[in-house]
């Protein structure tokens, strides 16, 4: 067992230590979502009230859980992007020639990225009063648990892309083409109520929709009515669990193919 | 020579699309050898290094490390390998010790054993007082040593080094080479390195010359140089082709034109120099004469000069 877990732990720890030594990364991963939230949230407040939510729900409040997912997405992605360079001219070269399974390498990377993302997301939780959400004591662990699942899934998606890519430029293109739409169509930005059916279907097929729903559901554990119409909590958590597992499997397979058969 | 070779490579090919990087390479390296692959950039050295270090599969052919097939038992091969990359594989944001700890964990080392091994390699490479320094604050030569320390931490039987002296000044290069020789002598580690620096290859037990994906020569440095017929004379002249024909006719030899000079391999070269200058007064601009070097071996084997202009910056010895 230690043959699998020792490499996992060591790679995981490395990600976290590196992150903490680069203060600018901590700030930049938080500042963009924060800016988005304050500008969009305040800007749309006058003209837009999310349909299906109770009276008094402002856009700032609606967007808040969505921005947390955006924070998770950004952090997960930025922690995986470094792998592209690292593999050709960096620390990862040494990892790849070591007698460790590719699955344990990917697992270490995924847990590292997840930890950073959840850490940033948790910092955002402190802003709940600004959003007008009062968090109950049992909501916080539930929210954190869902964040872990979402972050693990998104980091794994990032890893799948990063292992496949030869250049950082290609990664940015994929990010704009795939990851941002996935976020926009997850219910983070607008709910599915009242949308044209093709758009509603796209949202229904988007795995992140269920992570988003689970997170939103956890924010309103005491009074689900305030969350507006959402997929039910338990199935949402299950779908997110599957998403995380599937994305991890995909990342591992990509790493295997890239290193053993290229 | 009944021992299992440290490395056995048979008919190894590697293509990148239609480009052939390795075109049927065969060689054995015996345990305890210090072996160099010499060749210009693009000759196939890096491809061979990547295949041996399990980073790249061969297109066809076989390679074994201590009897383990690279394809069938990469795990067994990896546990015997210490690898020193051309681009550092250190985490620059971490300290020397942290880098060693992570590396040790990847090889299943932990706790007291890991601390002892780390202390040992740091002592051996004179890095003890840098143990807790962040790697990016160290000089290039120092980083190379940390890189080597990392490669040795798990006591590999085979050490692979890709262009280990890249970015080192001559002093640091000599030191580094000294460590390698010491390592072979004291621990019996088999060492294979790639280089484009003659000097570095010269100090190895055997040298394989790679050119356009083929192993054009393989022997000890002395034996390789003995293949060149005697001394090497290079003649510069205003009308080179004419002089070439005249010399060929008069001295019964086959001069080649390499890098703007006539090149002749000849026994008793000093006498030849005098004869040429006397025979064609006024035509010869300059003559250089010397014992053959590995560079001459390369030219002798391939008919090409070793360096093209773009690679000259690496030539300064």
Coordinates of C-alpha atoms in Angstrom, one line a residue:
Chain A
X1 CA 0.0 0.0 0.0
X2 CA 2.8 2.4 0.9
X3 CA 4.1 1.9 -2.7
X4 CA 1.0 3.7 -3.8
X5 CA 0.4 6.2 -1.0
X6 CA 4.0 7.4 -0.3
X7 CA 4.3 8.9 -3.8
X8 CA 0.7 10.3 -3.6
X9 CA 1.5 12.0 -0.3
X10 CA 4.8 13.4 -1.4
X11 CA 3.4 14.9 -4.6
X12 CA 0.4 16.2 -2.8
X13 CA 2.5 17.9 -0.2
X14 CA 4.8 19.4 -2.8
X15 CA 1.9 21.1 -4.5
X16 CA 0.7 22.7 -1.3
X17 CA 4.2 23.9 -0.2
X18 CA 4.9 25.4 -3.6
X19 CA 1.6 27.2 -3.5
X20 CA 2.2 28.7 -0.1
X21 CA 5.7 29.9 -1.2
X22 CA 4.2 31.8 -4.1
X23 CA 2.0 34.5 -2.5
X24 CA 1.1 36.1 -5.9
X25 CA -0.6 32.9 -6.9
X26 CA -2.8 33.0 -3.8
X27 CA -3.9 36.6 -4.5
X28 CA -4.4 36.2 -8.3
X29 CA -6.6 33.2 -8.0
X30 CA -8.9 35.0 -5.6
X31 CA -8.9 38.5 -7.1
X32 CA -10.4 37.7 -10.5
X33 CA -13.5 35.9 -9.2
X34 CA -13.9 38.6 -6.5
X35 CA -13.9 41.3 -9.2
X36 CA -16.3 39.3 -11.3
X37 CA -18.7 38.8 -8.4
X38 CA -18.7 42.4 -7.2
X39 CA -19.0 44.0 -10.7
X40 CA -21.5 41.5 -12.3
X41 CA -23.4 41.0 -9.1
X42 CA -23.9 44.7 -8.5
X43 CA -24.2 45.5 -12.2
X44 CA -27.1 43.1 -12.9
X45 CA -28.8 43.7 -9.6
X46 CA -31.0 46.5 -11.0
X47 CA -32.1 44.7 -14.2
X48 CA -32.1 41.1 -13.4
X49 CA -33.8 38.9 -10.8
X50 CA -33.1 35.2 -11.1
X51 CA -36.4 33.6 -12.1
X52 CA -37.8 31.0 -9.7
X53 CA -36.0 32.4 -6.7
X54 CA -38.0 33.9 -3.8
X55 CA -38.7 37.6 -3.5
X56 CA -35.7 39.5 -2.1
X57 CA -33.0 37.3 -3.7
X58 CA -30.6 39.7 -5.4
X59 CA -28.2 38.8 -8.2
X60 CA -25.2 39.3 -5.9
X61 CA -26.6 36.4 -3.7
X62 CA -27.5 34.2 -6.7
X63 CA -24.1 34.6 -8.2
X64 CA -22.2 34.0 -4.9
X65 CA -22.1 30.1 -5.0
X66 CA -21.4 30.3 -8.7
X67 CA -18.4 32.5 -8.0
X68 CA -17.1 30.0 -5.5
X69 CA -17.2 27.3 -8.2
X70 CA -15.4 29.7 -10.5
X71 CA -12.7 30.1 -7.9
X72 CA -12.4 26.3 -7.7
X73 CA -12.2 26.2 -11.5
X74 CA -9.5 28.8 -11.7
X75 CA -7.4 27.4 -8.9
X76 CA -7.7 23.8 -10.2
X77 CA -6.8 24.9 -13.7
X78 CA -3.8 27.0 -12.8
X79 CA -2.4 24.2 -10.6
X80 CA -2.6 21.8 -13.5
X81 CA -1.3 24.1 -16.2
X82 CA 2.2 24.0 -14.7
X83 CA 2.4 20.3 -15.5
X84 CA 2.9 21.0 -19.2
X85 CA 6.2 22.6 -18.6
X86 CA 7.1 20.6 -15.6
X87 CA 6.9 17.4 -17.6
X88 CA 9.5 18.5 -20.3
X89 CA 11.9 20.6 -18.2
X90 CA 11.2 20.3 -14.5
X91 CA 10.5 18.2 -11.5
X92 CA 8.0 15.9 -13.2
X93 CA 10.8 14.4 -15.4
X94 CA 12.3 12.9 -12.3
X95 CA 8.9 11.6 -11.2
X96 CA 8.2 9.9 -14.5
X97 CA 11.4 7.8 -14.4
X98 CA 10.8 6.8 -10.8
X99 CA 9.3 3.3 -10.1
X100 CA 5.9 4.7 -9.2
X101 CA 2.6 3.9 -10.9
X102 CA 1.1 6.6 -13.1
X103 CA -2.1 6.4 -11.1
X104 CA -0.3 7.5 -8.0
X105 CA 1.3 10.4 -9.8
X106 CA -2.1 11.6 -11.1
X107 CA -3.7 11.1 -7.7
X108 CA -1.0 13.2 -6.0
X109 CA -1.5 15.9 -8.5
X110 CA -5.3 15.8 -8.2
X111 CA -5.3 15.9 -4.4
X112 CA -2.8 18.8 -4.5
X113 CA -4.9 20.8 -6.9
X114 CA -8.0 20.0 -4.9
X115 CA -6.5 21.2 -1.7
X116 CA -5.4 24.5 -3.1
X117 CA -8.8 25.0 -4.8
X118 CA -10.8 24.2 -1.6
X119 CA -8.5 26.4 0.4
X120 CA -9.3 29.4 -1.9
X121 CA -13.0 28.5 -2.0
X122 CA -13.1 28.4 1.8
X123 CA -11.6 31.9 2.0
X124 CA -14.5 33.0 -0.2
X125 CA -16.9 31.5 2.3
X126 CA -16.0 34.3 4.7
X127 CA -17.8 36.7 2.3
X128 CA -21.2 35.0 2.8
X129 CA -22.6 37.8 4.9
X130 CA -21.7 40.3 2.1
X131 CA -23.8 38.1 -0.2
X132 CA -26.7 38.2 2.3
X133 CA -26.5 34.5 3.1
X134 CA -26.5 33.4 6.8
X135 CA -24.6 30.1 7.1
X136 CA -25.8 27.6 9.6
X137 CA -23.3 25.5 11.5
X138 CA -24.2 22.3 9.8
X139 CA -24.1 23.9 6.4
X140 CA -20.3 24.7 6.5
X141 CA -19.0 21.1 6.6
X142 CA -21.5 20.1 3.9
X143 CA -20.4 23.0 1.7
X144 CA -16.8 22.1 2.2
X145 CA -17.4 18.4 1.3
X146 CA -19.2 19.4 -1.9
X147 CA -16.4 21.8 -2.7
X148 CA -13.9 18.9 -2.4
X149 CA -15.9 16.8 -4.8
X150 CA -16.2 19.6 -7.4
X151 CA -12.6 20.7 -7.0
X152 CA -11.4 17.1 -7.4
X153 CA -13.5 16.7 -10.6
X154 CA -12.3 20.0 -12.1
X155 CA -8.7 19.3 -11.2
X156 CA -9.0 15.9 -12.9
X157 CA -10.5 17.6 -16.0
X158 CA -7.6 20.0 -16.0
X159 CA -5.1 17.2 -15.6
X160 CA -6.6 15.3 -18.5
X161 CA -6.1 18.4 -20.7
X162 CA -2.6 19.2 -19.3
X163 CA -1.3 15.7 -19.9
X164 CA -2.5 15.8 -23.4
X165 CA -1.2 19.2 -24.3
X166 CA 2.3 20.0 -25.6
X167 CA 2.1 23.7 -25.0
X168 CA 0.5 26.2 -22.6
X169 CA -1.0 28.1 -25.5
X170 CA -3.1 25.1 -26.5
X171 CA -4.3 24.9 -22.9
X172 CA -5.6 28.5 -22.9
X173 CA -7.6 27.8 -26.1
X174 CA -9.2 24.7 -24.5
X175 CA -9.9 26.7 -21.3
X176 CA -11.9 29.3 -23.2
X177 CA -13.6 26.8 -25.5
X178 CA -14.5 24.2 -22.9
X179 CA -14.1 25.2 -19.3
X180 CA -15.7 28.6 -19.3
X181 CA -18.8 27.4 -21.2
X182 CA -19.0 24.5 -18.7
X183 CA -19.1 27.0 -15.9
X184 CA -21.4 29.4 -17.6
X185 CA -23.9 26.6 -18.3
X186 CA -23.8 25.1 -14.9
X187 CA -26.4 27.3 -13.3
X188 CA -23.6 29.4 -11.8
X189 CA -24.5 32.4 -13.9
X190 CA -28.2 32.0 -14.6
X191 CA -30.7 29.3 -13.6
X192 CA -32.2 27.0 -16.2
X193 CA -35.8 28.1 -15.5
X194 CA -37.4 29.8 -18.5
X195 CA -34.6 29.1 -20.9
X196 CA -35.0 27.9 -24.6
X197 CA -35.1 24.1 -24.5
X198 CA -31.8 23.6 -26.3
X199 CA -30.0 25.6 -23.7
X200 CA -31.9 23.9 -20.8
X201 CA -30.8 20.6 -22.3
X202 CA -27.2 21.6 -22.5
X203 CA -27.3 22.5 -18.9
X204 CA -29.0 19.2 -18.0
X205 CA -26.1 17.4 -19.8
X206 CA -23.4 19.4 -18.1
X207 CA -22.0 17.4 -15.2
X208 CA -21.0 20.6 -13.4
X209 CA -24.7 21.6 -13.2
X210 CA -25.1 19.0 -10.5
X211 CA -22.1 20.1 -8.6
X212 CA -23.4 23.6 -8.7
X213 CA -26.9 22.4 -7.6
X214 CA -25.4 20.4 -4.7
X215 CA -23.3 23.4 -3.5
X216 CA -26.3 25.8 -3.8
X217 CA -28.4 23.2 -2.0
X218 CA -25.9 23.1 0.9
X219 CA -26.0 26.9 1.3
X220 CA -29.7 26.7 1.9
X221 CA -29.9 23.4 3.9
X222 CA -32.4 24.9 6.4
X223 CA -34.8 26.4 3.8
X224 CA -34.4 24.8 0.4
X225 CA -37.1 27.1 -1.0
X226 CA -34.7 30.0 -1.0
X227 CA -32.4 28.2 -3.4
X228 CA -35.0 28.3 -6.2
X229 CA -35.8 25.3 -8.3
X230 CA -32.8 22.9 -8.4
X231 CA -32.1 19.2 -9.1
X232 CA -32.5 17.3 -5.8
X233 CA -29.5 17.3 -3.4
X234 CA -28.7 13.7 -3.1
X235 CA -28.8 12.7 -6.8
X236 CA -26.7 15.9 -7.4
X237 CA -24.1 14.8 -5.0
X238 CA -24.1 11.3 -6.6
X239 CA -23.6 12.7 -10.1
X240 CA -20.8 14.9 -8.8
X241 CA -19.2 11.9 -7.2
X242 CA -19.4 10.0 -10.5
X243 CA -18.0 13.1 -12.4
X244 CA -15.0 13.2 -10.0
X245 CA -14.3 9.5 -10.4
X246 CA -14.8 9.5 -14.1
X247 CA -12.6 12.6 -14.7
X248 CA -9.9 11.0 -12.5
X249 CA -10.0 7.8 -14.5
X250 CA -9.7 9.8 -17.7
X251 CA -6.8 11.8 -16.4
X252 CA -4.9 8.6 -15.3
X253 CA -5.5 7.0 -18.7
X254 CA -4.3 10.0 -20.5
X255 CA -1.1 10.1 -18.4
X256 CA -0.6 6.4 -19.0
X257 CA -1.0 6.8 -22.8
X258 CA 1.3 9.9 -22.9
X259 CA 4.1 8.3 -20.9
X260 CA 4.1 4.6 -21.9
X261 CA 3.0 4.4 -25.5
X262 CA 3.7 7.8 -27.1
Chain B
X1 CA 32.5 -11.2 -20.1
X2 CA 29.9 -13.5 -18.8
X3 CA 28.3 -11.0 -16.6
X4 CA 24.9 -9.6 -17.5
X5 CA 25.5 -6.4 -19.3
X6 CA 24.3 -3.2 -17.6
X7 CA 22.7 -2.2 -20.8
X8 CA 22.1 -4.3 -23.9
X9 CA 20.7 -2.6 -26.9
X10 CA 19.8 -4.6 -30.1
X11 CA 18.8 -3.1 -33.4
X12 CA 17.1 -0.1 -31.8
X13 CA 15.0 2.1 -34.1
X14 CA 13.0 5.3 -33.3
X15 CA 11.0 7.3 -35.8
X16 CA 9.2 10.6 -35.2
X17 CA 6.7 10.5 -38.1
X18 CA 8.9 10.1 -41.1
X19 CA 12.0 11.4 -39.5
X20 CA 14.4 8.7 -38.3
X21 CA 16.1 9.6 -35.0
X22 CA 17.7 6.2 -34.3
X23 CA 18.4 3.9 -37.2
X24 CA 19.3 0.5 -35.9
X25 CA 21.7 1.0 -32.9
X26 CA 23.5 -2.0 -31.3
X27 CA 25.8 -1.9 -28.2
X28 CA 26.4 -3.3 -24.8
X29 CA 27.6 -1.5 -21.7
X30 CA 29.3 -3.6 -19.0
X31 CA 28.8 -3.1 -15.3
X32 CA 31.2 -0.5 -13.9
X33 CA 31.9 1.2 -17.2
X34 CA 32.0 5.0 -17.7
X35 CA 30.5 5.3 -21.1
X36 CA 29.9 8.4 -23.3
X37 CA 27.7 8.9 -26.3
X38 CA 29.3 11.7 -28.4
X39 CA 27.7 13.4 -31.2
X40 CA 26.4 16.7 -32.5
X41 CA 22.9 17.9 -31.6
X42 CA 20.4 16.0 -33.7
X43 CA 22.6 12.9 -33.9
X44 CA 20.2 10.8 -31.8
X45 CA 21.8 11.1 -28.3
X46 CA 18.8 12.6 -26.6
X47 CA 16.4 10.1 -28.2
X48 CA 18.6 7.3 -27.0
X49 CA 18.8 8.8 -23.5
X50 CA 15.0 9.1 -23.4
X51 CA 14.5 5.5 -24.4
X52 CA 17.0 4.2 -21.9
X53 CA 15.5 6.3 -19.1
X54 CA 12.0 4.8 -19.9
X55 CA 10.5 8.1 -21.0
X56 CA 10.1 7.2 -24.6
X57 CA 9.3 3.8 -26.2
X58 CA 11.4 2.6 -29.1
X59 CA 9.8 2.1 -32.5
X60 CA 11.4 -1.3 -32.8
X61 CA 14.3 -3.3 -31.4
X62 CA 15.2 -4.3 -27.9
X63 CA 16.8 -2.7 -24.9
X64 CA 17.6 -4.3 -21.5
X65 CA 18.9 -2.8 -18.3
X66 CA 20.6 -5.5 -16.1
X67 CA 18.6 -8.1 -18.0
X68 CA 15.2 -6.4 -17.5
X69 CA 13.4 -5.5 -20.7
X70 CA 12.5 -1.8 -20.9
X71 CA 9.2 -2.6 -22.5
X72 CA 8.1 -5.5 -20.3
X73 CA 9.5 -4.5 -16.9
X74 CA 9.8 -0.8 -16.8
X75 CA 9.2 -0.8 -13.1
X76 CA 12.2 -3.1 -12.5
X77 CA 14.3 -1.0 -14.8
X78 CA 13.3 2.3 -13.1
X79 CA 14.3 1.1 -9.7
X80 CA 17.9 0.5 -10.9
X81 CA 18.1 3.9 -12.7
X82 CA 19.4 7.2 -11.5
X83 CA 18.7 9.9 -14.1
X84 CA 20.3 13.3 -14.4
X85 CA 18.4 15.5 -16.9
X86 CA 19.7 18.2 -19.1
X87 CA 17.0 20.5 -17.9
X88 CA 17.1 20.4 -14.2
X89 CA 14.4 18.2 -12.6
X90 CA 14.7 20.1 -9.3
X91 CA 11.8 22.0 -7.8
X92 CA 13.3 25.5 -7.7
X93 CA 10.9 26.7 -5.0
X94 CA 11.9 24.0 -2.6
X95 CA 15.0 23.6 -0.5
X96 CA 17.8 21.1 -1.3
X97 CA 16.6 18.8 1.5
X98 CA 13.0 19.0 0.4
X99 CA 13.9 18.0 -3.1
X100 CA 15.8 15.0 -1.8
X101 CA 12.9 14.0 0.5
X102 CA 10.4 14.0 -2.3
X103 CA 12.7 12.1 -4.5
X104 CA 13.4 9.6 -1.7
X105 CA 9.7 9.0 -1.2
X106 CA 9.2 8.2 -4.9
X107 CA 11.7 5.4 -4.4
X108 CA 10.1 4.1 -1.2
X109 CA 12.7 5.6 1.1
X110 CA 11.5 7.3 4.3
X111 CA 12.2 8.1 7.9
X112 CA 15.7 7.4 9.3
X113 CA 17.0 5.6 6.2
X114 CA 16.0 8.6 4.0
X115 CA 17.7 11.0 6.4
X116 CA 20.9 9.0 6.4
X117 CA 21.0 8.6 2.7
X118 CA 20.4 12.3 2.2
X119 CA 23.1 13.2 4.7
X120 CA 25.5 10.9 2.8
X121 CA 24.9 12.3 -0.7
X122 CA 25.1 15.8 0.6
X123 CA 28.4 15.1 2.2
X124 CA 29.8 13.4 -0.8
X125 CA 28.8 16.3 -3.1
X126 CA 29.9 19.0 -0.6
X127 CA 26.5 20.4 -0.2
X128 CA 26.0 20.1 3.5
X129 CA 26.0 23.8 4.2
X130 CA 23.4 24.3 1.5
X131 CA 21.0 21.7 2.9
X132 CA 18.3 24.2 3.7
X133 CA 18.8 26.7 0.9
X134 CA 16.0 27.1 -1.6
X135 CA 17.3 25.7 -4.9
X136 CA 16.7 28.8 -7.0
X137 CA 19.2 30.7 -4.9
X138 CA 22.0 28.3 -5.8
X139 CA 24.5 28.7 -8.7
X140 CA 24.2 26.6 -11.9
X141 CA 27.1 24.4 -10.9
X142 CA 25.6 23.9 -7.4
X143 CA 22.2 23.0 -8.9
X144 CA 23.9 20.3 -11.1
X145 CA 25.4 18.8 -8.0
X146 CA 22.0 18.8 -6.2
X147 CA 20.7 17.1 -9.4
X148 CA 23.4 14.5 -9.1
X149 CA 22.8 14.1 -5.4
X150 CA 19.1 13.4 -6.2
X151 CA 20.1 10.9 -8.8
X152 CA 22.3 9.0 -6.4
X153 CA 20.0 9.1 -3.3
X154 CA 18.5 5.7 -4.0
X155 CA 21.8 4.1 -4.9
X156 CA 21.1 3.3 -8.5
X157 CA 23.2 0.7 -10.3
X158 CA 23.0 2.6 -13.5
X159 CA 23.4 6.4 -13.8
X160 CA 22.2 8.1 -16.9
X161 CA 23.2 11.7 -17.6
X162 CA 22.0 13.8 -20.5
X163 CA 24.6 16.5 -21.3
X164 CA 25.6 16.8 -17.7
X165 CA 28.1 19.6 -18.3
X166 CA 25.6 22.0 -20.0
X167 CA 25.9 25.4 -18.4
X168 CA 28.9 24.5 -16.3
X169 CA 32.2 26.5 -16.5
X170 CA 35.3 24.5 -17.1
X171 CA 36.2 24.3 -13.5
X172 CA 32.8 23.1 -12.4
X173 CA 32.9 20.6 -15.3
X174 CA 36.2 19.1 -14.1
X175 CA 34.8 18.8 -10.6
X176 CA 31.7 17.1 -11.8
X177 CA 33.6 14.7 -13.9
X178 CA 35.8 13.9 -10.9
X179 CA 32.7 12.9 -9.0
X180 CA 31.6 10.6 -11.7
X181 CA 35.0 8.8 -11.8
X182 CA 35.0 8.6 -8.0
X183 CA 31.5 7.1 -8.1
X184 CA 32.5 4.4 -10.6
X185 CA 35.7 3.6 -8.7
X186 CA 34.2 3.5 -5.2
X187 CA 30.7 2.2 -5.7
X188 CA 31.0 0.4 -9.0
X189 CA 28.1 2.4 -10.5
X190 CA 27.7 2.0 -14.3
X191 CA 27.6 5.5 -15.9
X192 CA 26.3 6.4 -19.3
X193 CA 26.4 10.0 -20.4
X194 CA 25.7 11.9 -23.5
X195 CA 27.9 14.8 -24.5
X196 CA 28.9 17.0 -27.4
X197 CA 32.1 18.0 -25.7
X198 CA 35.2 16.1 -26.8
X199 CA 37.1 16.7 -23.6
X200 CA 34.3 15.1 -21.6
X201 CA 34.1 12.0 -23.8
X202 CA 37.9 11.7 -23.7
X203 CA 37.8 11.0 -20.0
X204 CA 35.4 8.0 -20.4
X205 CA 36.3 4.3 -20.6
X206 CA 34.5 3.9 -24.0
X207 CA 32.9 6.3 -26.4
X208 CA 30.1 5.7 -28.9
X209 CA 29.9 8.2 -31.7
X210 CA 26.3 8.9 -32.8
X211 CA 25.7 10.5 -36.2
X212 CA 22.4 10.7 -37.9
X213 CA 20.9 8.1 -35.8
X214 CA 23.7 5.6 -36.3
X215 CA 26.5 4.4 -34.1
X216 CA 29.4 5.1 -36.4
X217 CA 32.2 4.1 -34.0
X218 CA 32.5 2.5 -30.6
X219 CA 35.7 1.9 -28.7
X220 CA 38.1 3.4 -26.1
X221 CA 39.2 6.9 -26.8
X222 CA 42.7 5.7 -27.6
X223 CA 41.6 3.0 -30.0
X224 CA 39.3 5.4 -31.7
X225 CA 42.1 7.9 -32.3
X226 CA 44.3 5.1 -33.5
X227 CA 41.8 4.5 -36.3
X228 CA 42.8 7.8 -37.8
X229 CA 45.8 7.2 -40.0
X230 CA 48.6 8.8 -38.0
X231 CA 48.6 12.6 -37.8
X232 CA 46.0 15.1 -39.0
X233 CA 47.1 17.9 -41.2
X234 CA 44.8 20.8 -42.3
X235 CA 45.9 23.0 -45.1
X236 CA 44.4 26.3 -46.1
X237 CA 44.9 27.7 -49.6
X238 CA 43.5 30.3 -52.0
X239 CA 42.6 27.7 -54.7
X240 CA 41.6 24.8 -52.6
X241 CA 40.2 22.3 -55.3
X242 CA 43.3 22.7 -57.5
X243 CA 45.6 22.1 -54.6
X244 CA 43.6 19.2 -53.6
X245 CA 44.1 17.5 -56.9
X246 CA 47.7 18.3 -57.0
X247 CA 48.4 16.9 -53.5
X248 CA 46.4 13.8 -54.3
X249 CA 48.4 13.1 -57.4
X250 CA 51.8 13.9 -55.9
X251 CA 51.5 12.2 -52.5
X252 CA 49.1 9.4 -53.4
X253 CA 46.6 10.2 -50.7
X254 CA 42.9 11.2 -50.6
X255 CA 42.5 14.7 -49.0
X256 CA 39.0 15.8 -48.0
X257 CA 37.7 19.3 -47.8
X258 CA 36.3 20.0 -44.4
X259 CA 35.3 23.4 -43.1
X260 CA 37.2 25.3 -45.8
X261 CA 40.5 23.4 -45.4
X262 CA 42.1 20.4 -47.0
X263 CA 42.4 17.6 -44.5
X264 CA 44.9 14.8 -44.8
X265 CA 45.5 11.9 -42.4
X266 CA 49.0 10.7 -42.6
X267 CA 51.8 8.9 -40.8
X268 CA 54.9 11.0 -40.0
X269 CA 52.8 14.2 -40.5
X270 CA 55.7 16.5 -39.7
X271 CA 57.6 15.4 -42.8
X272 CA 54.5 15.7 -45.0
X273 CA 54.0 19.3 -43.8
X274 CA 57.5 20.2 -45.0
X275 CA 57.1 18.4 -48.3
X276 CA 53.8 20.1 -49.1
X277 CA 55.0 23.5 -48.3
X278 CA 58.2 22.9 -50.4
X279 CA 56.3 21.4 -53.3
X280 CA 53.7 24.1 -53.7
X281 CA 55.5 27.3 -52.7
X282 CA 53.1 30.3 -52.6
X283 CA 50.0 28.2 -52.8
X284 CA 49.7 27.2 -49.2
X285 CA 48.4 29.9 -46.9
X286 CA 48.6 28.0 -43.6
X287 CA 49.1 24.5 -42.3
X288 CA 48.1 23.0 -39.0
X289 CA 49.3 19.7 -37.8
X290 CA 48.3 17.6 -34.7
X291 CA 47.7 14.3 -33.1
X292 CA 44.2 13.1 -33.9
X293 CA 41.4 14.1 -31.4
X294 CA 38.0 12.6 -31.1
X295 CA 36.8 15.4 -33.4
X296 CA 39.2 14.0 -36.0
X297 CA 37.7 10.5 -35.4
X298 CA 34.3 11.9 -36.0
X299 CA 35.4 13.5 -39.3
X300 CA 37.2 10.4 -40.3
X301 CA 34.1 8.3 -39.7
X302 CA 31.5 10.6 -41.2
X303 CA 33.3 12.9 -43.6
X304 CA 31.5 15.8 -41.9
X305 CA 32.9 18.4 -39.6
X306 CA 31.5 17.9 -36.1
X307 CA 30.1 21.4 -35.7
X308 CA 27.9 23.5 -37.8
X309 CA 28.1 27.2 -37.2
X310 CA 25.0 27.3 -35.1
X311 CA 26.4 24.9 -32.6
X312 CA 29.7 26.6 -32.2
X313 CA 28.8 28.3 -28.9
X314 CA 29.0 24.9 -27.2
X315 CA 32.5 24.3 -28.6
X316 CA 34.5 26.5 -26.3
X317 CA 36.4 24.1 -24.1

